Coordinates of C-alpha atoms and ligand atoms in Angstrom, one line a residue:
X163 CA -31.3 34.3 -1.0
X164 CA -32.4 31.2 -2.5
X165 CA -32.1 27.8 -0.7
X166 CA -30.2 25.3 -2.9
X167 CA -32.6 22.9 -4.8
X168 CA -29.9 19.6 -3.5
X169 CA -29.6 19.6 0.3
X170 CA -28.9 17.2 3.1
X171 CA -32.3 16.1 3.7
X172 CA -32.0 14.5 -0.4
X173 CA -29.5 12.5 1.4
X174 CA -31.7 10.9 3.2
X175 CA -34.6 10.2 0.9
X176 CA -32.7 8.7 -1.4
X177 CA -29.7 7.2 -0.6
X178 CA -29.2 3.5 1.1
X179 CA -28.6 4.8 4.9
X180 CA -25.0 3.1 5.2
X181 CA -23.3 7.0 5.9
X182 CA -24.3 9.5 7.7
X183 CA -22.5 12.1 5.5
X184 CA -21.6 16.0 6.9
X185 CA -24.5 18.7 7.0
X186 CA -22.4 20.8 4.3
X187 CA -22.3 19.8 0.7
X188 CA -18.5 20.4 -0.8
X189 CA -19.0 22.0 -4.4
X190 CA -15.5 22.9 -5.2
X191 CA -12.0 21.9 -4.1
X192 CA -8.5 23.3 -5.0
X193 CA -5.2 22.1 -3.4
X194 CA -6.3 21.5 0.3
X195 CA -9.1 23.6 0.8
X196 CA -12.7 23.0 -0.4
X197 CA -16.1 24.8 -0.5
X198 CA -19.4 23.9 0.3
X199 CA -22.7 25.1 -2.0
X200 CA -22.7 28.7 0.6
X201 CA -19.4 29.5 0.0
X202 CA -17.5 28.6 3.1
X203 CA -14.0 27.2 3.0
X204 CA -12.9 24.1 4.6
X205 CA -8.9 23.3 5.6
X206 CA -8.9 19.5 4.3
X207 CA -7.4 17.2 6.8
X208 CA -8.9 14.6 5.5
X209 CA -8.2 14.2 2.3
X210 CA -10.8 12.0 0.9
X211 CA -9.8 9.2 3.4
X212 CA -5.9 9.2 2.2
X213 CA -7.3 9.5 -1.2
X214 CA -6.3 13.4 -2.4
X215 CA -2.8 12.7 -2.3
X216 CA -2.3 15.4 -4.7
X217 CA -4.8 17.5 -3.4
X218 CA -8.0 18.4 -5.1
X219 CA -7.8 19.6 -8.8
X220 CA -4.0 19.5 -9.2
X221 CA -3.2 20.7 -12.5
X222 CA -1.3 18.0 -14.1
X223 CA -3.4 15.3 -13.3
X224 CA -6.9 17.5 -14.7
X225 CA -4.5 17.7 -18.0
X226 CA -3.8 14.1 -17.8
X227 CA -7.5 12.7 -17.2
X228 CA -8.9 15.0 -20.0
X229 CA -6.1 14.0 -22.8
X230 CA -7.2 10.6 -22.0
X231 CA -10.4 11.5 -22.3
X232 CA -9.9 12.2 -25.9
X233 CA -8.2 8.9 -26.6
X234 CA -9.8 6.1 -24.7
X235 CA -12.3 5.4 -21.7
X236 CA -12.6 1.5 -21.7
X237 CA -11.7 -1.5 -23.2
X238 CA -12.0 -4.6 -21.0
X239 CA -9.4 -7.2 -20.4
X240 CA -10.3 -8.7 -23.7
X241 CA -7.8 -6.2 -24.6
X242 CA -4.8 -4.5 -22.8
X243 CA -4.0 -0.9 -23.1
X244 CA -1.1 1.8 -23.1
X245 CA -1.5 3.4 -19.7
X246 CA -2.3 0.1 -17.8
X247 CA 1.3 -1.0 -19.3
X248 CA 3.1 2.1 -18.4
X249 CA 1.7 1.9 -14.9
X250 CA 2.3 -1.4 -14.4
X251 CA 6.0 -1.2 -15.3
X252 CA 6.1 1.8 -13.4
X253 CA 4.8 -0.1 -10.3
X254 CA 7.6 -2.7 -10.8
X255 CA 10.5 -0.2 -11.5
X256 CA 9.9 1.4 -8.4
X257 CA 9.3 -1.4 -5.8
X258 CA 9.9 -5.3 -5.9
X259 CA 6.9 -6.2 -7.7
X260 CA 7.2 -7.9 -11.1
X261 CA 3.9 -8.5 -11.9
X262 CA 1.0 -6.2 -11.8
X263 CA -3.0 -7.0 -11.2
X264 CA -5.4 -4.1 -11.3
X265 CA -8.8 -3.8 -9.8
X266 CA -11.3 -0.7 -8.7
X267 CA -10.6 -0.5 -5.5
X268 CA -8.8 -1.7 -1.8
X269 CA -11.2 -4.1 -1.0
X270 CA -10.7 -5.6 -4.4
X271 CA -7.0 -5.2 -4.4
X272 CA -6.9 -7.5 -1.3
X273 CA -9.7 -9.7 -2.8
X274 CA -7.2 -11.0 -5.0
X275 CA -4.3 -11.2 -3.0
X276 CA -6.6 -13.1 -0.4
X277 CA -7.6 -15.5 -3.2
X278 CA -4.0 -15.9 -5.1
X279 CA -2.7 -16.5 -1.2
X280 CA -5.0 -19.6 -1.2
X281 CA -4.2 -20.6 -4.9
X282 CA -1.0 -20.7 -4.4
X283 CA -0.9 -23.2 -1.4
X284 CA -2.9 -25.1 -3.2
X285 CA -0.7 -25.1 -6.3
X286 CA 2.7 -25.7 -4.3
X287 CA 1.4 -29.3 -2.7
X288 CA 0.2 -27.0 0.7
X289 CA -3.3 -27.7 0.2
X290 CA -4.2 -28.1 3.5
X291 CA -2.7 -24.5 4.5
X292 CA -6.0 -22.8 4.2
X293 CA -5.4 -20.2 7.3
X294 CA -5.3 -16.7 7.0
X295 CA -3.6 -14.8 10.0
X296 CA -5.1 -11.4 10.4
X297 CA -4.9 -8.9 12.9
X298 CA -7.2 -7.4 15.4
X299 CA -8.6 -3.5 14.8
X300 CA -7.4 -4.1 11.2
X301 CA -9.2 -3.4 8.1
X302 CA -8.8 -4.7 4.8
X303 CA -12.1 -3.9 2.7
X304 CA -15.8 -4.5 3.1
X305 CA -16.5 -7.3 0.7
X306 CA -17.5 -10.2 2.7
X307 CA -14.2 -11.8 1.9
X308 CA -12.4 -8.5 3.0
X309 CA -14.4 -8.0 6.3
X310 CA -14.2 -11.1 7.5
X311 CA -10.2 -10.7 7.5
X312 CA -10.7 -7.5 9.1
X313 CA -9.7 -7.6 12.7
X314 CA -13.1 -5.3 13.7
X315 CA -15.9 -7.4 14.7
X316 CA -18.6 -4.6 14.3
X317 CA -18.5 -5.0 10.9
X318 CA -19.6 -8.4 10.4
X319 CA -22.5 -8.9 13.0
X320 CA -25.6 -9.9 10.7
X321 CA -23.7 -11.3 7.9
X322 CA -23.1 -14.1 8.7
X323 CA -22.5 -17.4 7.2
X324 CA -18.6 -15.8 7.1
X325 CA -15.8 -16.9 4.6
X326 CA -13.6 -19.8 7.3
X327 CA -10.0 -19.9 7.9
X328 CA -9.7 -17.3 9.6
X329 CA -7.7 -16.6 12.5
X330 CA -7.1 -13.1 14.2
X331 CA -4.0 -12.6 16.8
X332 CA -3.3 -9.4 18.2
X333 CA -1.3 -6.6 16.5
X334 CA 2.4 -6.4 17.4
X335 CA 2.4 -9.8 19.0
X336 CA 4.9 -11.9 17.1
X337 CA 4.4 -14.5 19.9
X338 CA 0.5 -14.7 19.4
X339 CA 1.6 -14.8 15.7
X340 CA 4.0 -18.0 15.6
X341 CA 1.5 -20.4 17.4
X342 CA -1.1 -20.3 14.6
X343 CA 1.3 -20.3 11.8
X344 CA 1.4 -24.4 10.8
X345 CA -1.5 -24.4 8.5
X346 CA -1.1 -20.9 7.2
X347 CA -1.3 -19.9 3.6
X348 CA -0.9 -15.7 4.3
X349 CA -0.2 -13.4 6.7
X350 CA -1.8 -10.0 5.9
X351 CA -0.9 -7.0 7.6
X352 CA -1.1 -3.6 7.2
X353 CA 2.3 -1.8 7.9
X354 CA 0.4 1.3 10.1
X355 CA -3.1 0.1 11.4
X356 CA -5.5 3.0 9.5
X357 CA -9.1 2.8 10.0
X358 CA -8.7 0.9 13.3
X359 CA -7.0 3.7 15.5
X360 CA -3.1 4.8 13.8
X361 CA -1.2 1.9 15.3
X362 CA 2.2 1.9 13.9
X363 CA 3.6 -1.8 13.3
X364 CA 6.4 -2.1 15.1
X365 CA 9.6 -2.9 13.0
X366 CA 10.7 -6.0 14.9
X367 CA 7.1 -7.2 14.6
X368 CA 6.8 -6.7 10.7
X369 CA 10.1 -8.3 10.3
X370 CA 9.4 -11.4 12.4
X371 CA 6.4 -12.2 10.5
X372 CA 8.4 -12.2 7.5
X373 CA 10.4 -14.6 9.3
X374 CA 7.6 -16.5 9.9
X375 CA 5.8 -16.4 6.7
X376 CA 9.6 -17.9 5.4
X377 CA 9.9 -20.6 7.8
X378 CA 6.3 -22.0 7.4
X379 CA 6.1 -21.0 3.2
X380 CA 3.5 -18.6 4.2
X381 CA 3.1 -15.5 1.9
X382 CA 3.3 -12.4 3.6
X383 CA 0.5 -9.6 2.5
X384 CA 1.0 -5.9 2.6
X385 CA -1.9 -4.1 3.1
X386 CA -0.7 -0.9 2.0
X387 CA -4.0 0.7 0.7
X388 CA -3.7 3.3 3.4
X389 CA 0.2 3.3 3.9
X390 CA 1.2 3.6 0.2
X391 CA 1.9 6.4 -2.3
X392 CA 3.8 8.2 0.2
X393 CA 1.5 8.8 2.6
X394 CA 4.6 7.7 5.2
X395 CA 7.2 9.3 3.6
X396 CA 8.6 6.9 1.5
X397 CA 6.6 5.7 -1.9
X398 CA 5.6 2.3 0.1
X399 CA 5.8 1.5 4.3
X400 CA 7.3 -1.2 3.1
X401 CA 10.7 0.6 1.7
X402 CA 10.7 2.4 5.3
X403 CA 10.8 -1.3 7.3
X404 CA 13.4 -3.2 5.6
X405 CA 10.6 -6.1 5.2
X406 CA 9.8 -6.8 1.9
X407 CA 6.3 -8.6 1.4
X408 CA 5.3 -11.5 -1.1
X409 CA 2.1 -9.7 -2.3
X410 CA 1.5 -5.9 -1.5
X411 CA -2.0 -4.3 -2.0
X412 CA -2.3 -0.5 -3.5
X413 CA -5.4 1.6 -3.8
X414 CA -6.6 5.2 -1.9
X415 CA -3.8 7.4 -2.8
X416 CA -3.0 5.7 -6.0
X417 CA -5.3 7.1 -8.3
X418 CA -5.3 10.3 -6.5
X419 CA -9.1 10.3 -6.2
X420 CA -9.7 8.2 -9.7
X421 CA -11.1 5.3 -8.3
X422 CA -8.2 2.2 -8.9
X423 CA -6.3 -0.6 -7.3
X424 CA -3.7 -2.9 -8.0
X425 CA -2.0 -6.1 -6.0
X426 CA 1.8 -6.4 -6.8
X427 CA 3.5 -9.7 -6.5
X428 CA 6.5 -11.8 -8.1
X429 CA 6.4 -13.9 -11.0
X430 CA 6.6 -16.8 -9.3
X431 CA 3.6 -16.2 -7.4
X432 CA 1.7 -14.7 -9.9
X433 CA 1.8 -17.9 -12.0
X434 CA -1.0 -19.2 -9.8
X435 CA -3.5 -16.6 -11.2
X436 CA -3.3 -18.6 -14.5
X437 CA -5.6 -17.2 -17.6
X438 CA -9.3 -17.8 -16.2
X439 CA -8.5 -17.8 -13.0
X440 CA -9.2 -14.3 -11.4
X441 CA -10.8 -11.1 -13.2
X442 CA -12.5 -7.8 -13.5
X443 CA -14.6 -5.7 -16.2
X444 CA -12.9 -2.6 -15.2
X445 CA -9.7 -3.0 -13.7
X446 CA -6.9 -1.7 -16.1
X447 CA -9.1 0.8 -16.8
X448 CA -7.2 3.6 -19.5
X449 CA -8.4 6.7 -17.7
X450 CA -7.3 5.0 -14.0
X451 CA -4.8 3.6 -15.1
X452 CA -3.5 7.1 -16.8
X453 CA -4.0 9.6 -13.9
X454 CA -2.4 6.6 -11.7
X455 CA 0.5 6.9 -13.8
X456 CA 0.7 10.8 -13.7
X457 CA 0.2 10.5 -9.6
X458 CA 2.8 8.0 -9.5
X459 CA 5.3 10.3 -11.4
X460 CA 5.0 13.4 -8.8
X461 CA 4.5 11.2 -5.8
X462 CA 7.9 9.4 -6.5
X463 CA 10.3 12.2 -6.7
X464 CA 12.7 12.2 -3.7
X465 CA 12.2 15.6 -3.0
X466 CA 8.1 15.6 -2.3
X467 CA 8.5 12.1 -0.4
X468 CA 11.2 14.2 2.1
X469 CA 9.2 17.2 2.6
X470 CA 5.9 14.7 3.8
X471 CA 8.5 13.6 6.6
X472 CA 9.5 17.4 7.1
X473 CA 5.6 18.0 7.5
X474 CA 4.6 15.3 9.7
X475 CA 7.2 17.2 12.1
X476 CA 5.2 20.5 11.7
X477 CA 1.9 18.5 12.0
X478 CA 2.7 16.9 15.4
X479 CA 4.0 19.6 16.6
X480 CA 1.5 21.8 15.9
X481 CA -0.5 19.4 17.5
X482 CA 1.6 18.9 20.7
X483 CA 1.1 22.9 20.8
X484 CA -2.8 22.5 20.6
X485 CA -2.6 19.5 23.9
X486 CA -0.4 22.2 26.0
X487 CA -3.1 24.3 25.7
X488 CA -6.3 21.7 26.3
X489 CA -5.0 18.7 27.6
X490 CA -7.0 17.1 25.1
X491 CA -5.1 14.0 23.6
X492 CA -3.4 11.0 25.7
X493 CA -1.0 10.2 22.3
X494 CA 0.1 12.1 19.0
X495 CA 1.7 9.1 16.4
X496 CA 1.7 8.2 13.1
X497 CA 4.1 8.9 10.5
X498 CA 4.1 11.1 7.1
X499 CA 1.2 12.1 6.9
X500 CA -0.7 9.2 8.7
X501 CA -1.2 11.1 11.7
X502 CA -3.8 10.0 15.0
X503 CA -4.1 12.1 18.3
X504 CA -6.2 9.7 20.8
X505 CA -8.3 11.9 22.5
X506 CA -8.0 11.9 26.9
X507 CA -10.3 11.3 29.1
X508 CA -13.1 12.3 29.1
X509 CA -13.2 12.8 25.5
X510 CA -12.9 9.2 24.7
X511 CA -15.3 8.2 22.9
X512 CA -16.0 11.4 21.0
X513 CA -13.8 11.3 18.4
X514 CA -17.5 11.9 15.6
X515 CA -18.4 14.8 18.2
X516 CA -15.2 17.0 17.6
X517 CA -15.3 16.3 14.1
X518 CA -18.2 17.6 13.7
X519 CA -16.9 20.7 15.5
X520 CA -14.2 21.1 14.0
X521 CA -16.6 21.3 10.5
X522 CA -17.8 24.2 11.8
X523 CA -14.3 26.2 12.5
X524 CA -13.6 25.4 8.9
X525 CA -11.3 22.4 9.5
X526 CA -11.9 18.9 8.1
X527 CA -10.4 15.5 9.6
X528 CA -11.2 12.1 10.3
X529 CA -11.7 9.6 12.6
X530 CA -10.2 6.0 13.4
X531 CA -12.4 4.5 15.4
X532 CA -14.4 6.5 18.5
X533 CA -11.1 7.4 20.8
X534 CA -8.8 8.9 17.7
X535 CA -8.8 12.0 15.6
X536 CA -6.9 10.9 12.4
X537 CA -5.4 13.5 9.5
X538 CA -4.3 12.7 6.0
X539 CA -3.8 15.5 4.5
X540 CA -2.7 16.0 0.7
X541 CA 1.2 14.5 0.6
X542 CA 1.8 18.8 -0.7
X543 CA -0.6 20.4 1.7
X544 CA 1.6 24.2 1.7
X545 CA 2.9 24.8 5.0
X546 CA 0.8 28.0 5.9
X547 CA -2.3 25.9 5.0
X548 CA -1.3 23.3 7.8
X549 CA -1.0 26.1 10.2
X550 CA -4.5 27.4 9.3
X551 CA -5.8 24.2 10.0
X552 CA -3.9 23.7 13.5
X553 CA -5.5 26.7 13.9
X554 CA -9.2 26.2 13.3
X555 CA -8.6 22.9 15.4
X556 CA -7.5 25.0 18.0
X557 CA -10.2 27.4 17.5
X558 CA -12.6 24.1 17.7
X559 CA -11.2 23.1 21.4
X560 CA -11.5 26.5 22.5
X561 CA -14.9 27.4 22.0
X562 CA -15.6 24.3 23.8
X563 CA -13.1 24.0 26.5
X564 CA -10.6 26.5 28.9
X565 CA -7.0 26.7 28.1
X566 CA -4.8 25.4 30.8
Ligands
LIG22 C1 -9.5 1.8 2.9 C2 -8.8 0.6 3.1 C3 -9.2 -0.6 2.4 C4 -10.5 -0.7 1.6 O1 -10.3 0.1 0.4 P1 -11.7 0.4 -0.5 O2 -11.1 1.2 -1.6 O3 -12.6 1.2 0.4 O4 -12.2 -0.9 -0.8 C5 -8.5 -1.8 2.6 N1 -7.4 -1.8 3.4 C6 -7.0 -0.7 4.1 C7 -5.8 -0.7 4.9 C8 -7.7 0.5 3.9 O5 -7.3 1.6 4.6

């Protein structure tokens, strides 16, 4: 048998060292599973980081991509195109938004609503509200802009000088909140805490900052990179809370692994991003833009948003089944499809380690941070496919550890 020519090791010869990427290389994918260059199958759990929300090759959006294709790749914003309009008034029909902005990515999504949060003060005679309020463990991007919001400390040592302004209070503590709020321009918050561990807001929380943001003319910022596109069960967190934000930030899921982002907003805050004011080469971009559209269209049919609530019941329990056994997690939460099982003692801390185990039973997931094993599966991963997975998982803990 011949070795492949591209292997692991060209990883590292070549690439800036900022990953430390799987042993396997994935060749193929279909639905939820994938294949690496020797064949072997993989349950995807992880779902290109809440990306796949489709899964991997889905039919109607390969159809989609390639008709575009055949039209139009790129323009620039000297020009606006067909799919950027449809998805745009898509995006507004289907939540509060009235005005769209597109950009590449999450990071760049929240760039803008960071920026328009600051303009905007600045335009309505609140010039001296330069204060963002962010949250600790959060995550918002990894622009310096973006990662200086962030609530995770690791990720700024060395870079340094950091954007001001910035204030971090502690997630779910509306009191921590209120003291900081006079000279507040935003609030931004993501509805579920992603990256940083699976920390469900609390709804009393998320609606007192909305308070909040009201009483001290504050917007309040949604990040819902990792939350939207049904990911919890309905087509935005937001529509699940009863809080409706002032800007909202869309990216993973929304392209359904075609890179794109948008930042949704009002008219009346929009205004502040005047012509000139705020841009991008790519964003708007026809063949994002289209396969957004297409993703949008399945992803916001009632029926697919209930079964991701139906699944996340499977999912946990199948879980819950799997901690009978081992003893292996302290907490199962989430919701949809956003799921996190903090690992017990003594496995805290070892969150990379059992990923990497569970690579080699076949089974792909995540982690959020060092003490949580996170899963975002495809929003239409098949039932019998989620059991195969539970199974591999449960394959992983028991070649390691003894059943109870
Ligand atoms: C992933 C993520 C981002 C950053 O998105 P990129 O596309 O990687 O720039 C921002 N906010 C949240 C909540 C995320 O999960």
């Amino acid at each position: 048998m011949s070795l492949p020519i591209l292997n692991r090791d060209v990883f590292d010869q070549v690439m800036v060292p900022t990953y430390a990427p799987a042993p396997m290389i994935p060749v193929r994918g279909e639905g939820s599973w994938l294949w690496d260059q020797q064949g072997r199958d993989y349950v995807d759990f992880a779902g290109g980081i809440a990306v796949t929300c489709l899964g991997h090759a889905h039919p109607h959006l390969i159809h989609v991509l390639t008709q575009q294709a055949q039209q139009l790749w790129h323009l620039s914003n000297w020009f606006t195109n067909e799919p950027a309009l449809r998805l745009a008034q898509k995006l507004c029909n289907l939540t509060f938004a009235e005005k769209v902005f597109f950009a590449n990515s999450g990071a760049e999504a929240n760039e803008a609503a960071l920026k328009l949060a600051r303009k905007y003060a600045h335009d309505h005679g609140n010039g001296q509200k330069r204060d963002i309020i962010a949250f600790h463990q959060s995550f918002h991007g990894r622009t310096l802009f973006t990662v200086s919001v962030g609530g995770q400390p690791k990720y700024t040592v060395g870079f340094d000088p950091l954007p001001g302004r910035i204030i971090h209070r502690p997630y779910n503590d509306l009191a921590a909140c209120a003291e900081v709020m006079s000279k507040a321009c935003a609030v931004i918050v993501e509805p579920i805490i992603g990256e940083g561990g699976v920390i469900c807001g609390e709804a009393d929380f998320l609606r007192g900052l909305r308070a909040l943001c009201d009483q001290h003319q504050a917007l309040l910022i949604f990040d819902e990179v990792q939350t939207g596109v049904g990911r919890t069960g309905t087509l935005y967190a937001y529509q699940g809370l009863g809080v409706v934000p002032d800007i909202l930030t869309t990216a993973k899921g929304l392209g359904g692994g075609f890179p794109i982002g948008a930042m949704l907003t009002t008219t009346a805050i929009a205004r502040s991003f005047g012509i000139g004011s705020h841009g991008t080469t790519y964003g708007g971009n026809p063949l994002a833009c289209a396969v957004a559209e297409a993703v949008l269209d399945l992803v916001s049919e009632p029926t697919l948003l209930q079964e991701v609530t139906r699944k996340h019941h499977r999912f946990v329990s199948g879980l819950q089944a799997i901690n009978d056994r081992f003893r292996v997690f302290r907490d199962i939460r989430g919701r949809g499809l956003l799921i996190g099982a903090e690992l017990a003692e003594p496995w805290r801390g070892h969150a990379l380690a059992w990923m990497a185990n569970a690579q080699i039973q076949g089974v792909l997931l995540l982690a959020a941070g060092p003490d949580v094993l996170r899963f975002a599966p495809s929003l239409i991963i098949p039932d019998d496919v989620i059991d195969e997975g539970l199974a591999r998982l449960a394959h992983t803990f028991a070649q390691h550890l003894d059943s109870i």
